[in-house]
PDB file of C-alpha atoms and ligand atoms in Angstrom:
ATOM      1  CA  UNK A   1     -62.381  -1.390-113.233  1.00 79.00           C
ATOM      2  CA  UNK A   2     -58.682  -1.153-111.869  1.00 92.00           C
ATOM      3  CA  UNK A   3     -58.258  -2.232-108.308  1.00 96.00           C
ATOM      4  CA  UNK A   4     -55.338   0.027-107.820  1.00 96.00           C
ATOM      5  CA  UNK A   5     -55.099   3.587-109.087  1.00 97.00           C
ATOM      6  CA  UNK A   6     -52.025   5.882-109.762  1.00 97.00           C
ATOM      7  CA  UNK A   7     -52.769   9.643-109.768  1.00 97.00           C
ATOM      8  CA  UNK A   8     -50.395  12.383-110.492  1.00 96.00           C
ATOM      9  CA  UNK A   9     -50.365  15.889-109.078  1.00 95.00           C
ATOM     10  CA  UNK A  10     -47.567  17.774-110.520  1.00 94.00           C
ATOM     11  CA  UNK A  11     -44.361  15.966-109.388  1.00 96.00           C
ATOM     12  CA  UNK A  12     -46.211  13.932-106.659  1.00 98.00           C
ATOM     13  CA  UNK A  13     -47.728  10.400-107.179  1.00 98.00           C
ATOM     14  CA  UNK A  14     -50.547   8.868-105.290  1.00 98.00           C
ATOM     15  CA  UNK A  15     -51.143   5.167-105.229  1.00 98.00           C
ATOM     16  CA  UNK A  16     -54.599   4.141-104.053  1.00 98.00           C
ATOM     17  CA  UNK A  17     -56.402   0.752-103.518  1.00 98.00           C
ATOM     18  CA  UNK A  18     -60.038   0.864-104.874  1.00 97.00           C
ATOM     19  CA  UNK A  19     -61.941  -2.030-103.270  1.00 97.00           C
ATOM     20  CA  UNK A  20     -64.270  -0.102-100.844  1.00 97.00           C
ATOM     21  CA  UNK A  21     -66.700  -3.055-100.550  1.00 97.00           C
ATOM     22  CA  UNK A  22     -64.090  -5.131 -98.712  1.00 97.00           C
ATOM     23  CA  UNK A  23     -62.471  -2.130 -96.889  1.00 98.00           C
ATOM     24  CA  UNK A  24     -59.662  -2.373 -99.346  1.00 98.00           C
ATOM     25  CA  UNK A  25     -58.538  -5.774 -98.248  1.00 98.00           C
ATOM     26  CA  UNK A  26     -55.482  -6.769-100.360  1.00 98.00           C
ATOM     27  CA  UNK A  27     -55.552  -9.747-102.690  1.00 97.00           C
ATOM     28  CA  UNK A  28     -52.777 -11.161-104.815  1.00 96.00           C
ATOM     29  CA  UNK A  29     -54.074  -9.379-107.915  1.00 96.00           C
ATOM     30  CA  UNK A  30     -54.322  -6.079-106.031  1.00 98.00           C
ATOM     31  CA  UNK A  31     -50.676  -6.351-105.094  1.00 98.00           C
ATOM     32  CA  UNK A  32     -49.687  -7.369-108.640  1.00 97.00           C
ATOM     33  CA  UNK A  33     -51.452  -4.268-109.955  1.00 98.00           C
ATOM     34  CA  UNK A  34     -49.705  -2.242-107.391  1.00 98.00           C
ATOM     35  CA  UNK A  35     -46.437  -3.628-108.268  1.00 98.00           C
ATOM     36  CA  UNK A  36     -46.766  -2.404-111.936  1.00 98.00           C
ATOM     37  CA  UNK A  37     -47.694   1.046-110.622  1.00 98.00           C
ATOM     38  CA  UNK A  38     -44.700   1.110-108.306  1.00 98.00           C
ATOM     39  CA  UNK A  39     -42.549   0.246-111.437  1.00 98.00           C
ATOM     40  CA  UNK A  40     -44.046   3.150-113.284  1.00 98.00           C
ATOM     41  CA  UNK A  41     -43.258   5.455-110.482  1.00 98.00           C
ATOM     42  CA  UNK A  42     -39.538   4.141-110.201  1.00 97.00           C
ATOM     43  CA  UNK A  43     -39.195   4.845-113.973  1.00 96.00           C
ATOM     44  CA  UNK A  44     -40.609   8.283-113.870  1.00 96.00           C
ATOM     45  CA  UNK A  45     -37.711  10.597-112.921  1.00 94.00           C
ATOM     46  CA  UNK A  46     -40.078  13.735-112.587  1.00 96.00           C
ATOM     47  CA  UNK A  47     -41.802  12.041-109.523  1.00 97.00           C
ATOM     48  CA  UNK A  48     -40.290  13.498-106.273  1.00 97.00           C
ATOM     49  CA  UNK A  49     -42.597  12.017-103.632  1.00 98.00           C
ATOM     50  CA  UNK A  50     -45.032   9.077-103.475  1.00 98.00           C
ATOM     51  CA  UNK A  51     -48.160   9.006-101.191  1.00 98.00           C
ATOM     52  CA  UNK A  52     -49.956   5.744-100.400  1.00 98.00           C
ATOM     53  CA  UNK A  53     -53.623   6.678 -99.614  1.00 98.00           C
ATOM     54  CA  UNK A  54     -56.864   5.005 -99.975  1.00 98.00           C
ATOM     55  CA  UNK A  55     -60.334   6.553 -99.663  1.00 97.00           C
ATOM     56  CA  UNK A  56     -62.087   5.885 -96.271  1.00 98.00           C
ATOM     57  CA  UNK A  57     -60.059   2.827 -95.303  1.00 98.00           C
ATOM     58  CA  UNK A  58     -56.322   2.493 -95.945  1.00 98.00           C
ATOM     59  CA  UNK A  59     -56.713  -1.346 -96.175  1.00 98.00           C
ATOM     60  CA  UNK A  60     -58.177  -3.944 -93.666  1.00 98.00           C
ATOM     61  CA  UNK A  61     -55.336  -6.389 -94.351  1.00 98.00           C
ATOM     62  CA  UNK A  62     -54.694  -9.219 -96.643  1.00 98.00           C
ATOM     63  CA  UNK A  63     -57.833 -10.948 -98.245  1.00 98.00           C
ATOM     64  CA  UNK A  64     -58.814 -13.578 -95.653  1.00 98.00           C
ATOM     65  CA  UNK A  65     -61.324 -15.230 -98.121  1.00 97.00           C
ATOM     66  CA  UNK A  66     -58.369 -15.799-100.503  1.00 96.00           C
ATOM     67  CA  UNK A  67     -56.101 -17.138 -97.696  1.00 97.00           C
ATOM     68  CA  UNK A  68     -58.270 -19.236 -95.654  1.00 98.00           C
ATOM     69  CA  UNK A  69     -57.787 -22.586 -97.580  1.00 97.00           C
ATOM     70  CA  UNK A  70     -54.067 -21.853 -98.624  1.00 97.00           C
ATOM     71  CA  UNK A  71     -51.539 -24.572 -98.021  1.00 98.00           C
ATOM     72  CA  UNK A  72     -47.875 -23.689 -97.100  1.00 97.00           C
ATOM     73  CA  UNK A  73     -46.705 -23.414-100.678  1.00 97.00           C
ATOM     74  CA  UNK A  74     -49.828 -21.270-101.637  1.00 97.00           C
ATOM     75  CA  UNK A  75     -49.284 -19.040 -98.645  1.00 97.00           C
ATOM     76  CA  UNK A  76     -45.661 -18.275 -99.791  1.00 95.00           C
ATOM     77  CA  UNK A  77     -47.012 -17.409-103.283  1.00 94.00           C
ATOM     78  CA  UNK A  78     -49.533 -15.134-101.670  1.00 94.00           C
ATOM     79  CA  UNK A  79     -46.931 -13.055 -99.792  1.00 92.00           C
ATOM     80  CA  UNK A  80     -46.545  -9.317-100.712  1.00 97.00           C
ATOM     81  CA  UNK A  81     -42.883  -8.673 -99.626  1.00 96.00           C
ATOM     82  CA  UNK A  82     -41.318  -8.378-103.091  1.00 96.00           C
ATOM     83  CA  UNK A  83     -43.651  -5.428-103.865  1.00 98.00           C
ATOM     84  CA  UNK A  84     -43.471  -3.931-100.322  1.00 98.00           C
ATOM     85  CA  UNK A  85     -39.683  -4.011-100.511  1.00 97.00           C
ATOM     86  CA  UNK A  86     -39.727  -2.184-103.871  1.00 98.00           C
ATOM     87  CA  UNK A  87     -41.964   0.504-102.238  1.00 98.00           C
ATOM     88  CA  UNK A  88     -39.581   0.750 -99.148  1.00 97.00           C
ATOM     89  CA  UNK A  89     -36.499   0.829-101.385  1.00 96.00           C
ATOM     90  CA  UNK A  90     -37.713   3.626-103.723  1.00 98.00           C
ATOM     91  CA  UNK A  91     -35.124   6.573-103.838  1.00 97.00           C
ATOM     92  CA  UNK A  92     -37.941   9.172-103.352  1.00 98.00           C
ATOM     93  CA  UNK A  93     -39.653   9.718-100.126  1.00 98.00           C
ATOM     94  CA  UNK A  94     -42.941   7.858 -99.395  1.00 98.00           C
ATOM     95  CA  UNK A  95     -45.707   9.137 -97.214  1.00 98.00           C
ATOM     96  CA  UNK A  96     -48.645   6.942 -95.996  1.00 98.00           C
ATOM     97  CA  UNK A  97     -51.772   8.925 -95.480  1.00 98.00           C
ATOM     98  CA  UNK A  98     -54.006   6.624 -93.227  1.00 98.00           C
ATOM     99  CA  UNK A  99     -57.706   6.880 -92.961  1.00 98.00           C
ATOM    100  CA  UNK A 100     -59.995   4.388 -91.301  1.00 98.00           C
ATOM    101  CA  UNK A 101     -58.699   0.855 -90.926  1.00 98.00           C
ATOM    102  CA  UNK A 102     -55.008  -0.026 -91.550  1.00 98.00           C
ATOM    103  CA  UNK A 103     -54.765  -3.708 -90.367  1.00 98.00           C
ATOM    104  CA  UNK A 104     -52.337  -6.607 -90.896  1.00 98.00           C
ATOM    105  CA  UNK A 105     -50.963  -6.417 -94.426  1.00 98.00           C
ATOM    106  CA  UNK A 106     -52.493  -3.053 -94.775  1.00 98.00           C
ATOM    107  CA  UNK A 107     -50.575  -1.648 -91.863  1.00 98.00           C
ATOM    108  CA  UNK A 108     -47.472  -3.409 -93.164  1.00 98.00           C
ATOM    109  CA  UNK A 109     -47.954  -1.458 -96.459  1.00 98.00           C
ATOM    110  CA  UNK A 110     -48.076   1.784 -94.340  1.00 98.00           C
ATOM    111  CA  UNK A 111     -44.871   0.602 -92.694  1.00 98.00           C
ATOM    112  CA  UNK A 112     -43.105   0.693 -95.961  1.00 98.00           C
ATOM    113  CA  UNK A 113     -43.400   4.444 -96.077  1.00 98.00           C
ATOM    114  CA  UNK A 114     -40.855   6.813 -94.580  1.00 98.00           C
ATOM    115  CA  UNK A 115     -43.481   8.935 -92.820  1.00 98.00           C
ATOM    116  CA  UNK A 116     -46.965   8.096 -91.666  1.00 98.00           C
ATOM    117  CA  UNK A 117     -49.865  10.518 -91.162  1.00 98.00           C
ATOM    118  CA  UNK A 118     -53.018   9.242 -89.519  1.00 98.00           C
ATOM    119  CA  UNK A 119     -56.506  10.643 -89.402  1.00 98.00           C
ATOM    120  CA  UNK A 120     -57.910  11.104 -85.890  1.00 98.00           C
ATOM    121  CA  UNK A 121     -60.304   8.264 -86.420  1.00 98.00           C
ATOM    122  CA  UNK A 122     -57.857   5.696 -87.967  1.00 98.00           C
ATOM    123  CA  UNK A 123     -57.644   2.336 -86.356  1.00 98.00           C
ATOM    124  CA  UNK A 124     -54.397   0.466 -86.757  1.00 98.00           C
ATOM    125  CA  UNK A 125     -52.948  -2.829 -85.693  1.00 98.00           C
ATOM    126  CA  UNK A 126     -51.660  -6.338 -86.591  1.00 98.00           C
ATOM    127  CA  UNK A 127     -54.678  -8.590 -85.784  1.00 98.00           C
ATOM    128  CA  UNK A 128     -53.026 -11.735 -87.496  1.00 98.00           C
ATOM    129  CA  UNK A 129     -52.610 -13.535 -84.223  1.00 98.00           C
ATOM    130  CA  UNK A 130     -56.379 -13.668 -83.858  1.00 98.00           C
ATOM    131  CA  UNK A 131     -56.536 -15.479 -87.207  1.00 98.00           C
ATOM    132  CA  UNK A 132     -53.855 -18.044 -86.158  1.00 98.00           C
ATOM    133  CA  UNK A 133     -51.073 -16.429 -88.222  1.00 98.00           C
ATOM    134  CA  UNK A 134     -48.502 -13.721 -87.745  1.00 98.00           C
ATOM    135  CA  UNK A 135     -47.528 -10.624 -89.920  1.00 98.00           C
ATOM    136  CA  UNK A 136     -45.951 -11.844 -93.140  1.00 97.00           C
ATOM    137  CA  UNK A 137     -45.211  -8.736 -95.214  1.00 97.00           C
ATOM    138  CA  UNK A 138     -42.320  -7.276 -93.447  1.00 96.00           C
ATOM    139  CA  UNK A 139     -44.157  -6.600 -90.151  1.00 97.00           C
ATOM    140  CA  UNK A 140     -42.029  -8.678 -88.025  1.00 97.00           C
ATOM    141  CA  UNK A 141     -38.907  -6.791 -89.090  1.00 95.00           C
ATOM    142  CA  UNK A 142     -40.184  -3.226 -89.813  1.00 96.00           C
ATOM    143  CA  UNK A 143     -42.322  -2.809 -86.799  1.00 97.00           C
ATOM    144  CA  UNK A 144     -39.577  -3.502 -84.129  1.00 96.00           C
ATOM    145  CA  UNK A 145     -37.194  -1.403 -86.132  1.00 94.00           C
ATOM    146  CA  UNK A 146     -39.590   1.473 -86.042  1.00 96.00           C
ATOM    147  CA  UNK A 147     -41.123   1.392 -82.741  1.00 98.00           C
ATOM    148  CA  UNK A 148     -38.774  -0.935 -80.785  1.00 96.00           C
ATOM    149  CA  UNK A 149     -39.017  -4.615 -79.946  1.00 96.00           C
ATOM    150  CA  UNK A 150     -41.068  -4.432 -76.764  1.00 98.00           C
ATOM    151  CA  UNK A 151     -43.812  -2.243 -78.266  1.00 98.00           C
ATOM    152  CA  UNK A 152     -43.850  -4.242 -81.505  1.00 98.00           C
ATOM    153  CA  UNK A 153     -44.248  -7.491 -79.425  1.00 98.00           C
ATOM    154  CA  UNK A 154     -47.186  -6.033 -77.566  1.00 98.00           C
ATOM    155  CA  UNK A 155     -48.917  -5.021 -80.712  1.00 98.00           C
ATOM    156  CA  UNK A 156     -48.171  -8.391 -82.499  1.00 98.00           C
ATOM    157  CA  UNK A 157     -48.690 -10.609 -79.638  1.00 98.00           C
ATOM    158  CA  UNK A 158     -52.204  -8.991 -78.594  1.00 98.00           C
ATOM    159  CA  UNK A 159     -53.408  -8.247 -82.080  1.00 98.00           C
ATOM    160  CA  UNK A 160     -55.035  -5.119 -80.516  1.00 98.00           C
ATOM    161  CA  UNK A 161     -56.425  -2.556 -82.867  1.00 98.00           C
ATOM    162  CA  UNK A 162     -55.199   0.817 -81.530  1.00 98.00           C
ATOM    163  CA  UNK A 163     -56.321   4.532 -82.073  1.00 98.00           C
ATOM    164  CA  UNK A 164     -54.376   7.204 -83.948  1.00 98.00           C
ATOM    165  CA  UNK A 165     -53.401   8.959 -80.615  1.00 98.00           C
ATOM    166  CA  UNK A 166     -52.076   5.620 -79.187  1.00 98.00           C
ATOM    167  CA  UNK A 167     -50.216   5.091 -82.418  1.00 98.00           C
ATOM    168  CA  UNK A 168     -48.693   8.508 -82.218  1.00 98.00           C
ATOM    169  CA  UNK A 169     -47.617   7.771 -78.619  1.00 98.00           C
ATOM    170  CA  UNK A 170     -45.933   4.650 -79.752  1.00 97.00           C
ATOM    171  CA  UNK A 171     -44.139   6.139 -82.636  1.00 98.00           C
ATOM    172  CA  UNK A 172     -45.970   4.042 -85.058  1.00 98.00           C
ATOM    173  CA  UNK A 173     -47.250   7.240 -86.933  1.00 98.00           C
ATOM    174  CA  UNK A 174     -45.417  10.502 -87.129  1.00 98.00           C
ATOM    175  CA  UNK A 175     -48.521  12.798 -87.024  1.00 98.00           C
ATOM    176  CA  UNK A 176     -52.305  12.797 -86.441  1.00 98.00           C
ATOM    177  CA  UNK A 177     -54.405  15.072 -88.630  1.00 98.00           C
ATOM    178  CA  UNK A 178     -58.237  15.803 -88.766  1.00 98.00           C
ATOM    179  CA  UNK A 179     -59.881  12.995 -90.684  1.00 96.00           C
ATOM    180  CA  UNK A 180     -60.996  15.182 -93.635  1.00 95.00           C
ATOM    181  CA  UNK A 181     -57.401  16.619 -93.883  1.00 97.00           C
ATOM    182  CA  UNK A 182     -55.283  13.591 -93.906  1.00 98.00           C
ATOM    183  CA  UNK A 183     -54.529  13.727 -97.702  1.00 98.00           C
ATOM    184  CA  UNK A 184     -54.186  17.590 -97.445  1.00 98.00           C
ATOM    185  CA  UNK A 185     -51.464  17.267 -94.796  1.00 98.00           C
ATOM    186  CA  UNK A 186     -49.668  14.497 -96.711  1.00 98.00           C
ATOM    187  CA  UNK A 187     -49.752  16.645 -99.803  1.00 98.00           C
ATOM    188  CA  UNK A 188     -48.473  19.634 -98.047  1.00 98.00           C
ATOM    189  CA  UNK A 189     -45.486  17.489 -96.649  1.00 98.00           C
ATOM    190  CA  UNK A 190     -44.957  15.959-100.133  1.00 98.00           C
ATOM    191  CA  UNK A 191     -44.753  19.371-101.691  1.00 98.00           C
ATOM    192  CA  UNK A 192     -42.130  20.388 -99.137  1.00 97.00           C
ATOM    193  CA  UNK A 193     -40.084  17.252 -99.646  1.00 97.00           C
ATOM    194  CA  UNK A 194     -40.401  17.606-103.497  1.00 95.00           C
ATOM    195  CA  UNK A 195     -38.582  20.957-103.315  1.00 95.00           C
ATOM    196  CA  UNK A 196     -35.568  19.465-101.448  1.00 93.00           C
ATOM    197  CA  UNK A 197     -32.430  18.237-103.356  1.00 92.00           C
ATOM    198  CA  UNK A 198     -33.403  14.850-104.757  1.00 93.00           C
ATOM    199  CA  UNK A 199     -29.999  13.309-104.829  1.00 93.00           C
ATOM    200  CA  UNK A 200     -29.213  14.311-101.295  1.00 93.00           C
ATOM    201  CA  UNK A 201     -32.715  13.072-100.324  1.00 95.00           C
ATOM    202  CA  UNK A 202     -32.016   9.684-101.931  1.00 94.00           C
ATOM    203  CA  UNK A 203     -28.640   9.395-100.306  1.00 94.00           C
ATOM    204  CA  UNK A 204     -30.045  10.337 -96.872  1.00 91.00           C
ATOM    205  CA  UNK A 205     -32.746   7.655 -97.223  1.00 94.00           C
ATOM    206  CA  UNK A 206     -30.351   5.045 -98.441  1.00 91.00           C
ATOM    207  CA  UNK A 207     -27.758   5.858 -95.683  1.00 88.00           C
ATOM    208  CA  UNK A 208     -30.376   5.787 -92.869  1.00 90.00           C
ATOM    209  CA  UNK A 209     -31.565   2.304 -94.156  1.00 90.00           C
ATOM    210  CA  UNK A 210     -28.018   1.083 -94.060  1.00 84.00           C
ATOM    211  CA  UNK A 211     -27.394   2.412 -90.631  1.00 84.00           C
ATOM    212  CA  UNK A 212     -30.638   0.632 -89.344  1.00 84.00           C
ATOM    213  CA  UNK A 213     -29.738  -2.675 -90.747  1.00 81.00           C
ATOM    214  CA  UNK A 214     -27.616  -4.497 -88.174  1.00 67.00           C
ATOM    215  CA  UNK A 215     -28.979  -7.758 -89.512  1.00 69.00           C
ATOM    216  CA  UNK A 216     -29.819  -7.873 -93.122  1.00 82.00           C
ATOM    217  CA  UNK A 217     -33.309  -6.899 -93.895  1.00 82.00           C
ATOM    218  CA  UNK A 218     -33.568  -9.444 -96.623  1.00 84.00           C
ATOM    219  CA  UNK A 219     -32.470 -12.221 -94.363  1.00 85.00           C
ATOM    220  CA  UNK A 220     -35.199 -11.140 -91.980  1.00 85.00           C
ATOM    221  CA  UNK A 221     -37.858 -11.258 -94.708  1.00 90.00           C
ATOM    222  CA  UNK A 222     -36.812 -14.682 -95.777  1.00 90.00           C
ATOM    223  CA  UNK A 223     -37.204 -16.069 -92.205  1.00 90.00           C
ATOM    224  CA  UNK A 224     -40.521 -14.314 -91.982  1.00 91.00           C
ATOM    225  CA  UNK A 225     -41.841 -15.699 -95.302  1.00 92.00           C
ATOM    226  CA  UNK A 226     -40.948 -19.355 -94.328  1.00 92.00           C
ATOM    227  CA  UNK A 227     -42.239 -19.116 -90.924  1.00 92.00           C
ATOM    228  CA  UNK A 228     -45.529 -17.278 -92.020  1.00 95.00           C
ATOM    229  CA  UNK A 229     -46.231 -20.011 -94.663  1.00 95.00           C
ATOM    230  CA  UNK A 230     -45.541 -22.797 -92.178  1.00 94.00           C
ATOM    231  CA  UNK A 231     -48.380 -21.479 -90.095  1.00 96.00           C
ATOM    232  CA  UNK A 232     -50.773 -22.604 -92.943  1.00 97.00           C
ATOM    233  CA  UNK A 233     -50.016 -26.128 -91.997  1.00 96.00           C
ATOM    234  CA  UNK A 234     -51.851 -25.628 -88.627  1.00 95.00           C
ATOM    235  CA  UNK A 235     -55.436 -26.262 -87.836  1.00 95.00           C
ATOM    236  CA  UNK A 236     -55.408 -22.993 -85.810  1.00 95.00           C
ATOM    237  CA  UNK A 237     -54.906 -21.012 -89.054  1.00 97.00           C
ATOM    238  CA  UNK A 238     -57.891 -22.703 -90.760  1.00 97.00           C
ATOM    239  CA  UNK A 239     -59.959 -22.108 -87.567  1.00 97.00           C
ATOM    240  CA  UNK A 240     -58.951 -18.626 -87.101  1.00 97.00           C
ATOM    241  CA  UNK A 241     -59.754 -17.535 -90.736  1.00 97.00           C
ATOM    242  CA  UNK A 242     -62.818 -19.642 -91.007  1.00 97.00           C
ATOM    243  CA  UNK A 243     -64.160 -18.134 -87.744  1.00 97.00           C
ATOM    244  CA  UNK A 244     -63.657 -14.616 -89.112  1.00 97.00           C
ATOM    245  CA  UNK A 245     -65.427 -15.477 -92.403  1.00 97.00           C
ATOM    246  CA  UNK A 246     -68.293 -17.200 -90.356  1.00 97.00           C
ATOM    247  CA  UNK A 247     -68.457 -14.185 -88.023  1.00 97.00           C
ATOM    248  CA  UNK A 248     -67.831 -16.119 -84.870  1.00 97.00           C
ATOM    249  CA  UNK A 249     -64.990 -16.365 -82.174  1.00 96.00           C
ATOM    250  CA  UNK A 250     -62.210 -18.755 -82.993  1.00 96.00           C
ATOM    251  CA  UNK A 251     -61.553 -21.746 -80.820  1.00 94.00           C
ATOM    252  CA  UNK A 252     -57.782 -22.368 -81.001  1.00 93.00           C
ATOM    253  CA  UNK A 253     -56.576 -25.993 -80.185  1.00 92.00           C
ATOM    254  CA  UNK A 254     -52.827 -25.531 -80.480  1.00 88.00           C
ATOM    255  CA  UNK A 255     -52.710 -27.818 -83.370  1.00 93.00           C
TER     256      UNK A 255
HETATM  257  C1  HXC K   1     -61.367 -10.179 -96.606  1.00 61.89           C
HETATM  258  C2  HXC K   1     -62.408  -8.528 -95.549  1.00 61.89           C
HETATM  259  C3  HXC K   1     -61.199  -8.218 -94.820  1.00 61.89           C
HETATM  260  C4  HXC K   1     -60.169  -8.851 -94.957  1.00 61.89           C
HETATM  261  C5  HXC K   1     -62.895  -6.886 -94.131  1.00 61.89           C
HETATM  262  N1  HXC K   1     -63.389  -7.621 -95.119  1.00 61.89           N
HETATM  263  N2  HXC K   1     -61.632  -7.203 -93.835  1.00 61.89           N
HETATM  264  N3  HXC K   1     -62.485  -9.406 -96.513  1.00 61.89           N
HETATM  265  N4  HXC K   1     -60.132  -9.911 -95.916  1.00 61.89           N
HETATM  266  N5  HXC K   1     -59.025  -8.774 -94.351  1.00 61.89           N
HETATM  267  C6  HXC K   1     -64.746  -7.683 -95.636  1.00 61.89           C
HETATM  268  C7  HXC K   1     -65.761  -8.356 -94.676  1.00 61.89           C
HETATM  269  O1  HXC K   1     -65.669  -9.802 -94.767  1.00 61.89           O
HETATM  270  C8  HXC K   1     -67.128  -7.797 -95.175  1.00 61.89           C
HETATM  271  O2  HXC K   1     -67.420  -8.370 -96.280  1.00 61.89           O
HETATM  272  C9  HXC K   1     -66.687  -6.414 -95.474  1.00 61.89           C
HETATM  273  O3  HXC K   1     -65.249  -6.310 -95.837  1.00 61.89           O
HETATM  274  C10 HXC K   1     -66.953  -5.319 -94.517  1.00 61.89           C
HETATM  275  O4  HXC K   1     -66.314  -5.870 -93.292  1.00 61.89           O
HETATM  276  P1  HXC K   1     -67.169  -6.018 -91.901  1.00 61.89           P
HETATM  277  O5  HXC K   1     -66.378  -6.965 -91.032  1.00 61.89           O
HETATM  278  O6  HXC K   1     -68.545  -6.305 -92.011  1.00 61.89           O
HETATM  279  O7  HXC K   1     -67.085  -4.506 -91.245  1.00 61.89           O
HETATM  280  P2  HXC K   1     -66.930  -4.101 -89.765  1.00 61.89           P
HETATM  281  O8  HXC K   1     -67.979  -4.869 -88.902  1.00 61.89           O
HETATM  282  O9  HXC K   1     -66.995  -2.605 -89.758  1.00 61.89           O
HETATM  283  O10 HXC K   1     -65.496  -4.474 -89.329  1.00 61.89           O
HETATM  284  C11 HXC K   1     -64.389  -3.972 -89.814  1.00 61.89           C
HETATM  285  C12 HXC K   1     -63.054  -4.627 -89.420  1.00 61.89           C
HETATM  286  C13 HXC K   1     -63.307  -6.241 -89.794  1.00 61.89           C
HETATM  287  C14 HXC K   1     -62.813  -4.565 -87.869  1.00 61.89           C
HETATM  288  C15 HXC K   1     -61.875  -4.182 -90.156  1.00 61.89           C
HETATM  289  O11 HXC K   1     -63.678  -6.220 -91.217  1.00 61.89           O
HETATM  290  C16 HXC K   1     -62.131  -7.014 -89.576  1.00 61.89           C
HETATM  291  O12 HXC K   1     -61.650  -7.424 -88.568  1.00 61.89           O
HETATM  292  N6  HXC K   1     -61.424  -7.244 -90.807  1.00 61.89           N
HETATM  293  C17 HXC K   1     -60.280  -8.270 -90.792  1.00 61.89           C
HETATM  294  C18 HXC K   1     -59.064  -7.567 -90.331  1.00 61.89           C
HETATM  295  C19 HXC K   1     -57.792  -8.385 -90.210  1.00 61.89           C
HETATM  296  O13 HXC K   1     -57.832  -9.440 -89.551  1.00 61.89           O
HETATM  297  N7  HXC K   1     -56.816  -8.165 -91.034  1.00 61.89           N
HETATM  298  C20 HXC K   1     -55.670  -8.921 -91.135  1.00 61.89           C
HETATM  299  C21 HXC K   1     -55.727 -10.092 -92.185  1.00 61.89           C
HETATM  300  S1  HXC K   1     -54.375 -11.090 -92.185  1.00 61.89           S
HETATM  301  P3  HXC K   1     -69.028  -9.082 -96.462  1.00 61.89           P
HETATM  302  O14 HXC K   1     -68.922  -9.808 -97.742  1.00 61.89           O
HETATM  303  O15 HXC K   1     -69.169  -9.895 -95.194  1.00 61.89           O
HETATM  304  O16 HXC K   1     -69.787  -7.853 -96.474  1.00 61.89           O
HETATM  305  C22 HXC K   1     -53.147 -10.170 -92.966  1.00 61.89           C
HETATM  306  C23 HXC K   1     -51.812 -10.793 -93.058  1.00 61.89           C
HETATM  307  C24 HXC K   1     -50.898 -10.194 -93.964  1.00 61.89           C
HETATM  308  O17 HXC K   1     -53.261  -9.114 -93.382  1.00 61.89           O
HETATM  309  C25 HXC K   1     -49.633 -11.084 -94.402  1.00 61.89           C
HETATM  310  C26 HXC K   1     -49.091 -10.769 -95.702  1.00 61.89           C
HETATM  311  C27 HXC K   1     -49.730 -11.288 -96.865  1.00 61.89           C
END
């Protein structure tokens, strides 16, 4: 059974993670499957808009079971940024339709989209710090660029999981929709964008990105990847992730 699905509705594509038993937690193999589907979307010149959407839960982050015993080198190999950058760099507009949990690497996936629509009951955040790590899939670069440095630091430093209304007030999402209508809202917007001039759309997207990049994004991603993987040499990373899997509170020793 495929863990990631690509659906087409006329000239709109939907990419969907399909691992409901783990709240769509993202493993290396899921990201590899997603990468192939993103390549398909890139090649298909008929597609005018991509929606990222998963049923019930957008994604509860990267798979902690797969990361817990990683060393630094394995942590680097686990990283999702090549695929996430591919999504962010698509010339077509990308909409994230967020239901349920969008946490850690899941929320970082949503941050690759141009526009985010969240359901009223969605819960979002970057809880990595509670596991003894930090965001490692573009979050340390995209989040401050999108919502500003101070707000990004508050979210990343506290690891707080916030409501859709709070996310809206912070600019983390563009809109909030009724839970049952998140995908409909995303579809309605996608259909509108699909009618706009595609070359001008692509140029606008590329130009906005260029304007936002005072320091090169790729340089930022490189620094993030190295520092993220370095955290896997700490005992606090092992303690944080083991505590989650053993369903207890972590006891961080600053080691
Ligand atoms: C692996 C996960 C998971 C995850 C949930 N599950 N999130 N497995 N990795 N990120 C699994 C649980 O172990 C459990 O499996 C099942 O999904 C249901 O989850 P519960 O915890 O029982 O559900 P609930 O009590 O409703 O709590 C939901 C939750 C909680 C608040 C979302 O699951 C949670 O805190 N998850 C972790 C969120 C997180 O820290 N994400 C960031 C990960 S780090 P079993 O087998 O017990 O039924 C990250 C770094 C990215 O994303 C860097 C780039 C690579």
